[in-house]
Amino acid sequence: MIKSLAIIFVFILFGGCAKPDIKSKSALVTFVTKDIKVHDTAFVYVDKNSVDIEVYSAGNLIFELSSNAMVCINSLCLSDDEFSAKYLNEYYPKRVIQKIVSKKQLDIKDIKTTQLEDGFMQSAYEENRYDIKYIVKKDEVFFKDSIN
């Protein structure tokens, strides 16, 4: 019985101190929509379930985007569909911000994917909906929709 309690104690002691694998880095972020215009150095935090982007100017937080169960911009939280409809494009796939920041391929009907030496490029076009160019390289992510 004492041996079992000791094993449980050791597991709790070391298991309780485990932290999630959150990748953090600074990046130049340009985020331009009809309602938001941000171009500055940011801190980007990515784990398997969420993405957080924090942009500071003169030590003050000026823009924060968080994508987990909801997508939040500066504490205004919306569902994924509401966020896409309000800030991006209602025809984008779910979790598009999280996929872009996490450098994952997009799931769009008829999307063309080309493998690059250090990443991939995707393009998708649907008349009056989107004209997407998405490039992911080792140290770069580029996403542009020429229509929106």
Coordinates of C-alpha atoms in Angstrom, one line a residue:
M1 CA 0.0 0.0 0.0
I2 CA 2.8 2.4 0.9
K3 CA 4.6 1.5 -2.3
S4 CA 1.5 2.3 -4.4
L5 CA 1.1 5.6 -2.6
A6 CA 4.7 6.4 -3.3
I7 CA 4.4 5.7 -7.0
I8 CA 1.2 7.8 -7.2
F9 CA 3.0 10.7 -5.3
V10 CA 6.0 10.6 -7.7
F11 CA 3.6 10.5 -10.8
I12 CA 1.7 13.5 -9.5
L13 CA 4.8 15.4 -8.5
F14 CA 6.5 15.0 -11.9
G15 CA 3.3 14.7 -14.1
G16 CA 1.8 17.8 -12.5
C17 CA 4.8 19.9 -13.5
A18 CA 4.5 18.9 -17.2
K19 CA 3.8 21.9 -19.4
P20 CA 2.1 21.8 -22.8
D21 CA 4.4 22.0 -25.9
I22 CA 3.8 25.7 -26.8
K23 CA 6.0 27.1 -29.6
S24 CA 6.7 30.8 -29.3
K25 CA 8.5 33.0 -31.7
S26 CA 8.6 36.6 -32.9
A27 CA 7.4 37.4 -36.4
L28 CA 6.5 40.2 -38.7
V29 CA 2.8 40.1 -39.0
T30 CA 0.7 41.9 -41.6
F31 CA -3.1 41.4 -41.0
V32 CA -5.2 43.5 -43.3
T33 CA -9.0 43.2 -43.7
K34 CA -11.7 45.8 -44.3
D35 CA -11.9 46.4 -40.5
I36 CA -8.4 45.6 -39.2
K37 CA -5.0 46.9 -40.3
V38 CA -1.9 45.6 -38.4
H39 CA 1.7 45.5 -39.6
D40 CA 4.2 45.1 -36.9
T41 CA 6.4 42.7 -35.0
A42 CA 4.4 40.2 -33.0
F43 CA 4.8 37.3 -30.6
V44 CA 3.2 34.1 -32.0
Y45 CA 2.3 31.2 -29.7
V46 CA 1.2 27.9 -31.3
D47 CA 0.2 24.6 -29.6
K48 CA -1.8 21.8 -31.1
N49 CA -5.2 23.3 -30.2
S50 CA -4.7 27.1 -30.3
V51 CA -2.9 30.0 -31.8
D52 CA -2.3 33.4 -30.1
I53 CA -0.8 36.5 -31.8
E54 CA 0.2 39.5 -29.7
V55 CA 1.3 42.8 -31.3
Y56 CA 3.0 45.4 -29.1
S57 CA 3.9 49.0 -29.8
A58 CA 6.1 50.9 -27.3
G59 CA 5.5 48.1 -24.8
N60 CA 1.7 48.3 -25.1
L61 CA -0.5 45.5 -26.4
I62 CA -2.2 47.0 -29.5
F63 CA -3.6 43.8 -31.1
E64 CA -4.3 40.3 -29.9
L65 CA -5.8 37.5 -31.8
S66 CA -6.5 34.2 -30.2
S67 CA -7.9 31.1 -31.9
N68 CA -9.1 28.2 -29.8
A69 CA -12.7 27.1 -29.4
M70 CA -13.6 30.7 -30.4
V71 CA -11.7 33.3 -32.3
C72 CA -11.0 36.4 -30.3
I73 CA -9.7 39.8 -31.4
N74 CA -8.9 42.2 -28.6
S75 CA -11.3 40.4 -26.3
L76 CA -14.2 40.3 -28.8
C77 CA -14.9 36.6 -29.2
L78 CA -16.8 35.0 -32.1
S79 CA -17.4 31.5 -33.4
D80 CA -15.3 30.5 -36.3
D81 CA -18.1 31.1 -38.8
E82 CA -18.9 34.5 -37.3
F83 CA -15.2 35.5 -37.4
S84 CA -14.8 34.4 -41.0
A85 CA -18.0 36.2 -42.1
K86 CA -17.2 39.4 -40.2
Y87 CA -13.4 39.8 -40.9
L88 CA -12.5 37.4 -43.7
N89 CA -14.7 35.5 -46.1
E90 CA -17.7 33.3 -45.2
Y91 CA -16.5 30.8 -47.8
Y92 CA -13.2 30.1 -46.2
P93 CA -12.7 26.7 -44.5
K94 CA -13.1 26.4 -40.7
R95 CA -10.1 27.3 -38.6
V96 CA -8.4 29.1 -41.4
I97 CA -6.4 31.5 -39.1
Q98 CA -5.2 28.6 -37.0
K99 CA -4.2 26.6 -40.1
I100 CA -2.3 29.6 -41.6
V101 CA -0.4 30.4 -38.5
S102 CA 0.3 26.7 -37.9
K103 CA 1.6 26.4 -41.5
K104 CA -1.0 23.7 -42.3
Q105 CA -2.6 23.1 -45.7
L106 CA -6.0 24.5 -46.3
D107 CA -9.0 22.3 -47.1
I108 CA -10.8 24.0 -50.0
K109 CA -12.6 22.4 -52.9
D110 CA -10.5 22.3 -56.0
I111 CA -7.4 23.8 -54.3
K112 CA -4.1 23.3 -56.2
T113 CA -1.1 22.3 -54.1
T114 CA 2.5 22.5 -55.3
Q115 CA 5.3 21.1 -53.2
L116 CA 8.3 23.5 -52.8
E117 CA 11.8 22.7 -51.7
D118 CA 11.1 24.0 -48.2
G119 CA 7.3 24.0 -48.0
F120 CA 4.3 24.2 -50.3
M121 CA 2.1 26.6 -52.2
Q122 CA -1.7 26.5 -52.6
S123 CA -4.0 28.4 -54.9
A124 CA -7.7 28.4 -55.1
Y125 CA -10.2 30.4 -57.2
E126 CA -13.9 30.6 -57.2
E127 CA -15.6 33.4 -59.0
N128 CA -17.0 36.1 -56.8
R129 CA -15.8 34.2 -53.7
Y130 CA -12.1 34.1 -53.4
D131 CA -8.7 34.1 -55.3
I132 CA -6.3 32.7 -52.7
K133 CA -2.5 32.4 -52.9
Y134 CA -1.0 30.7 -49.9
I135 CA 2.7 30.0 -49.5
V136 CA 4.4 28.2 -46.6
K137 CA 8.2 28.1 -46.4
K138 CA 10.5 27.3 -43.5
D139 CA 10.6 30.9 -42.2
E140 CA 7.7 32.5 -44.1
V141 CA 3.9 32.3 -44.4
F142 CA 2.1 34.3 -47.0
F143 CA -1.7 34.3 -47.5
K144 CA -3.5 36.7 -49.9
D145 CA -7.0 36.7 -51.3
S146 CA -7.1 39.1 -54.2
I147 CA -10.8 39.4 -54.2
N148 CA -11.3 40.0 -50.4

